[in-house]
mmCIF file of C-alpha atoms in Angstrom:
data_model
loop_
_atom_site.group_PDB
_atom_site.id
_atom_site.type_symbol
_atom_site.label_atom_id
_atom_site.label_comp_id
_atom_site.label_asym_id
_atom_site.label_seq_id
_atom_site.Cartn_x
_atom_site.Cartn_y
_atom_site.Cartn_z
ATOM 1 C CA UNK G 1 -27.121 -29.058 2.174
ATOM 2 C CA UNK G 2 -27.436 -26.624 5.028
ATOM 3 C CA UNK G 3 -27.750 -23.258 4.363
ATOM 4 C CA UNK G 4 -27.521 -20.430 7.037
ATOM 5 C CA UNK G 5 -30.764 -17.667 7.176
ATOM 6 C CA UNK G 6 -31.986 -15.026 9.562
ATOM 7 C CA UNK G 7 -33.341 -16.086 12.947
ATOM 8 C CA UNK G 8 -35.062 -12.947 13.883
ATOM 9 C CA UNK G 9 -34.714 -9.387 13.822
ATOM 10 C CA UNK G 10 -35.212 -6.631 16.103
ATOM 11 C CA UNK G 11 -35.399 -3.567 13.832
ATOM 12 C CA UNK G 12 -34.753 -0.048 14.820
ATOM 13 C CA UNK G 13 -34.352 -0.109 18.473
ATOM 14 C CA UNK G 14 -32.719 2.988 20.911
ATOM 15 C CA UNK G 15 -29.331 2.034 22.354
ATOM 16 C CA UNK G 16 -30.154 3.160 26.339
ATOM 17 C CA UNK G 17 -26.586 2.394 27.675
ATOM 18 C CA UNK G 18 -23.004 1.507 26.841
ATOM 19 C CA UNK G 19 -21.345 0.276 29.703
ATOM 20 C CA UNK G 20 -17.448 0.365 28.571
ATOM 21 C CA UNK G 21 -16.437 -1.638 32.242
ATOM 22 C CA UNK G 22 -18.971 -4.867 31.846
ATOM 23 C CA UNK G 23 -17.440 -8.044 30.372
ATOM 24 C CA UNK G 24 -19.185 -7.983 27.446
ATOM 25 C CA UNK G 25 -22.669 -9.005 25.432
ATOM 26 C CA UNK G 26 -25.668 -6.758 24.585
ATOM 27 C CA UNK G 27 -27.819 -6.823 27.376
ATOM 28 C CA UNK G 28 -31.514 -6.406 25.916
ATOM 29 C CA UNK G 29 -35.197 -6.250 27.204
ATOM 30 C CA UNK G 30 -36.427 -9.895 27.611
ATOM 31 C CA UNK G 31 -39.634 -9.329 26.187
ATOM 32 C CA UNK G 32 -37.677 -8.105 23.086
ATOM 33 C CA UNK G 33 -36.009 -11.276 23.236
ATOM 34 C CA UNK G 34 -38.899 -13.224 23.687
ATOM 35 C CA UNK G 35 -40.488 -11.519 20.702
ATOM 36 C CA UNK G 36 -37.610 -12.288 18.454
ATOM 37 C CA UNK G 37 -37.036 -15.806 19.684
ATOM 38 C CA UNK G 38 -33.209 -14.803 21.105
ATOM 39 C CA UNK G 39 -32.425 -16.886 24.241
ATOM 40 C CA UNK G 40 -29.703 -15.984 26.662
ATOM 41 C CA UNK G 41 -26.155 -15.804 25.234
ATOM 42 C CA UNK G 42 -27.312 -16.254 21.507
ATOM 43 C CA UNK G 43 -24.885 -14.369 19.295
ATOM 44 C CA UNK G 44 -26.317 -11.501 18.061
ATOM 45 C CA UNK G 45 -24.872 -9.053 14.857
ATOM 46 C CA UNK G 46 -25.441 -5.661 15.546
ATOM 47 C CA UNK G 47 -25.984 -3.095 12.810
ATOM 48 C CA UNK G 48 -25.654 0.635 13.868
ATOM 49 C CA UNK G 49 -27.632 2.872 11.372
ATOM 50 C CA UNK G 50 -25.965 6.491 12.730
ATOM 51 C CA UNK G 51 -22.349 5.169 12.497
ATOM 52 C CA UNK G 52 -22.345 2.067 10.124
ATOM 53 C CA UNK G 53 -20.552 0.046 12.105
ATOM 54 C CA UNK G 54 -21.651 -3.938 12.110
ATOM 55 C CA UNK G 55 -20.508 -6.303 14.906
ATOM 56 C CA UNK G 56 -21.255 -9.482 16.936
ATOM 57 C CA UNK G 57 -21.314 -10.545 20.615
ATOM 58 C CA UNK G 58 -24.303 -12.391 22.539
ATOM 59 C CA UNK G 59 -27.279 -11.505 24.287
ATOM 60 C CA UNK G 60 -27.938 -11.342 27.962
ATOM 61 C CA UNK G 61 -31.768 -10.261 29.313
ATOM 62 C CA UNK G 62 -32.706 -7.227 30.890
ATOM 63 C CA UNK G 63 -35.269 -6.594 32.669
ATOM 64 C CA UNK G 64 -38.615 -7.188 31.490
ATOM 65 C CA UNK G 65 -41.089 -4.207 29.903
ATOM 66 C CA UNK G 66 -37.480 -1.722 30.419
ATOM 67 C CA UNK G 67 -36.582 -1.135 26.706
ATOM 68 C CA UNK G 68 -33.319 -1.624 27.992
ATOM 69 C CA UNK G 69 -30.889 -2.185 25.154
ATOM 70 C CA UNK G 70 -26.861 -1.742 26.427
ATOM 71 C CA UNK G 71 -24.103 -2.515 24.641
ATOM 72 C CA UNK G 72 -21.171 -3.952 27.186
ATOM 73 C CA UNK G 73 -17.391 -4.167 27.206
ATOM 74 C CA UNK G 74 -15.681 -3.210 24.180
ATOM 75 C CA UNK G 75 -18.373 -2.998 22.197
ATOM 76 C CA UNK G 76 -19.758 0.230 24.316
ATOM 77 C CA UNK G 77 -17.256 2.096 22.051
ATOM 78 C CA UNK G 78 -19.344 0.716 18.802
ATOM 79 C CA UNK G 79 -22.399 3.047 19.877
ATOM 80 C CA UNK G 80 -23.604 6.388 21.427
ATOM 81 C CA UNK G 81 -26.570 6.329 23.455
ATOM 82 C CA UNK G 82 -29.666 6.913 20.958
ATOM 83 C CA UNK G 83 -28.171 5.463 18.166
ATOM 84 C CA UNK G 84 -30.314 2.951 16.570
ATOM 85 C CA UNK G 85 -29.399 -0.591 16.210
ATOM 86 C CA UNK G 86 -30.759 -3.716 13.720
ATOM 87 C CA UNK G 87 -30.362 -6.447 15.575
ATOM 88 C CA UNK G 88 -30.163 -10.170 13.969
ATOM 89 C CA UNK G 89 -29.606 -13.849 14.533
ATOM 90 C CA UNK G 90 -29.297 -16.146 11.739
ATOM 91 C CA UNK G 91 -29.603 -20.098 12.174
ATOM 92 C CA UNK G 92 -28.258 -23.270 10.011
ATOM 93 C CA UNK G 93 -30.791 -25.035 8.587
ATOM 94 C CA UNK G 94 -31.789 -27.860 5.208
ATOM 95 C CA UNK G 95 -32.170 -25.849 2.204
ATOM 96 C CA UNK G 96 -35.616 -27.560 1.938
ATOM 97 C CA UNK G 97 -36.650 -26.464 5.774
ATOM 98 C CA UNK G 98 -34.843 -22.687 4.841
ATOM 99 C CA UNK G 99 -37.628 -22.288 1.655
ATOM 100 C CA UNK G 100 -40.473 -22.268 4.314
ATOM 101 C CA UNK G 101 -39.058 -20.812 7.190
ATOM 102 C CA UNK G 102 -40.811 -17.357 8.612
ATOM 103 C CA UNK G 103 -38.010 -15.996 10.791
ATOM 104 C CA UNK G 104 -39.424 -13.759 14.061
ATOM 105 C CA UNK G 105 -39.613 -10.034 12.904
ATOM 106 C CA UNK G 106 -40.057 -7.564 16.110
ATOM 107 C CA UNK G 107 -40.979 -3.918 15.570
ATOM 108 C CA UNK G 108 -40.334 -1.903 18.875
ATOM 109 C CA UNK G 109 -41.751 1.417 19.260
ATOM 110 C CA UNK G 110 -39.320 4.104 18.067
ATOM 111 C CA UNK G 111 -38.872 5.829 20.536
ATOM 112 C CA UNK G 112 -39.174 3.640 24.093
ATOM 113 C CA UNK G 113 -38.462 0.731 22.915
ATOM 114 C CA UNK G 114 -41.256 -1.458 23.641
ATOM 115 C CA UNK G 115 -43.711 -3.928 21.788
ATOM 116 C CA UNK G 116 -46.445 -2.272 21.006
#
């Protein structure tokens, strides 16, 4: 039996941009991504803790050590710059693999961003 379980999680990190006019995706800092274990055009849910909205597209990097974190296309509408954002993947995986699995928890600072 397969069973699907969180990934990785980004938790409370700044939204720095919403770009209405890109084609879509969350375009986030690659060391973020790196931390959590996201690779390029992983899908991603999105949980906005000012406005309570959930949603799902797929990553793209940013640039490195920015704290970038821009939601594109329709999604821009989803956020205001300085909300903050949960951000998780989940994978499929055998029940017996899910019991031991430790997924990748990354804890930005509040405020910029960054690892610390």
């Amino acid at each position: 039996m397969q069973v699907e379980v969180v990934k990785s999680k980004i938790h409370r990190v700044k939204v720095t941009g919403a770009d209405l006019n890109y084609i879509g995706s969350i375009t986030i800092d690659e060391d973020l991504m790196d931390a959590a274990n996201i690779i390029r055009g992983e899908k991603v849910q999105i949980v906005n803790n000012n406005n309570g909205e959930r949603l799902e597209t797929y990553a793209i990097p940013g640039p490195r050590n920015s704290g970038e974190l821009t939601l594109n296309g329709a999604a821009a509408r989803k956020v205001a710059v300085g909300d903050v954002l949960i951000l998780i993947t989940y994978a499929w995986m055998d029940i017996e693999e899910a019991k031991t699995f430790n997924p990748a928890l990354v804890f930005p600072n509040e405020e910029t961003n960054l690892l610390k």
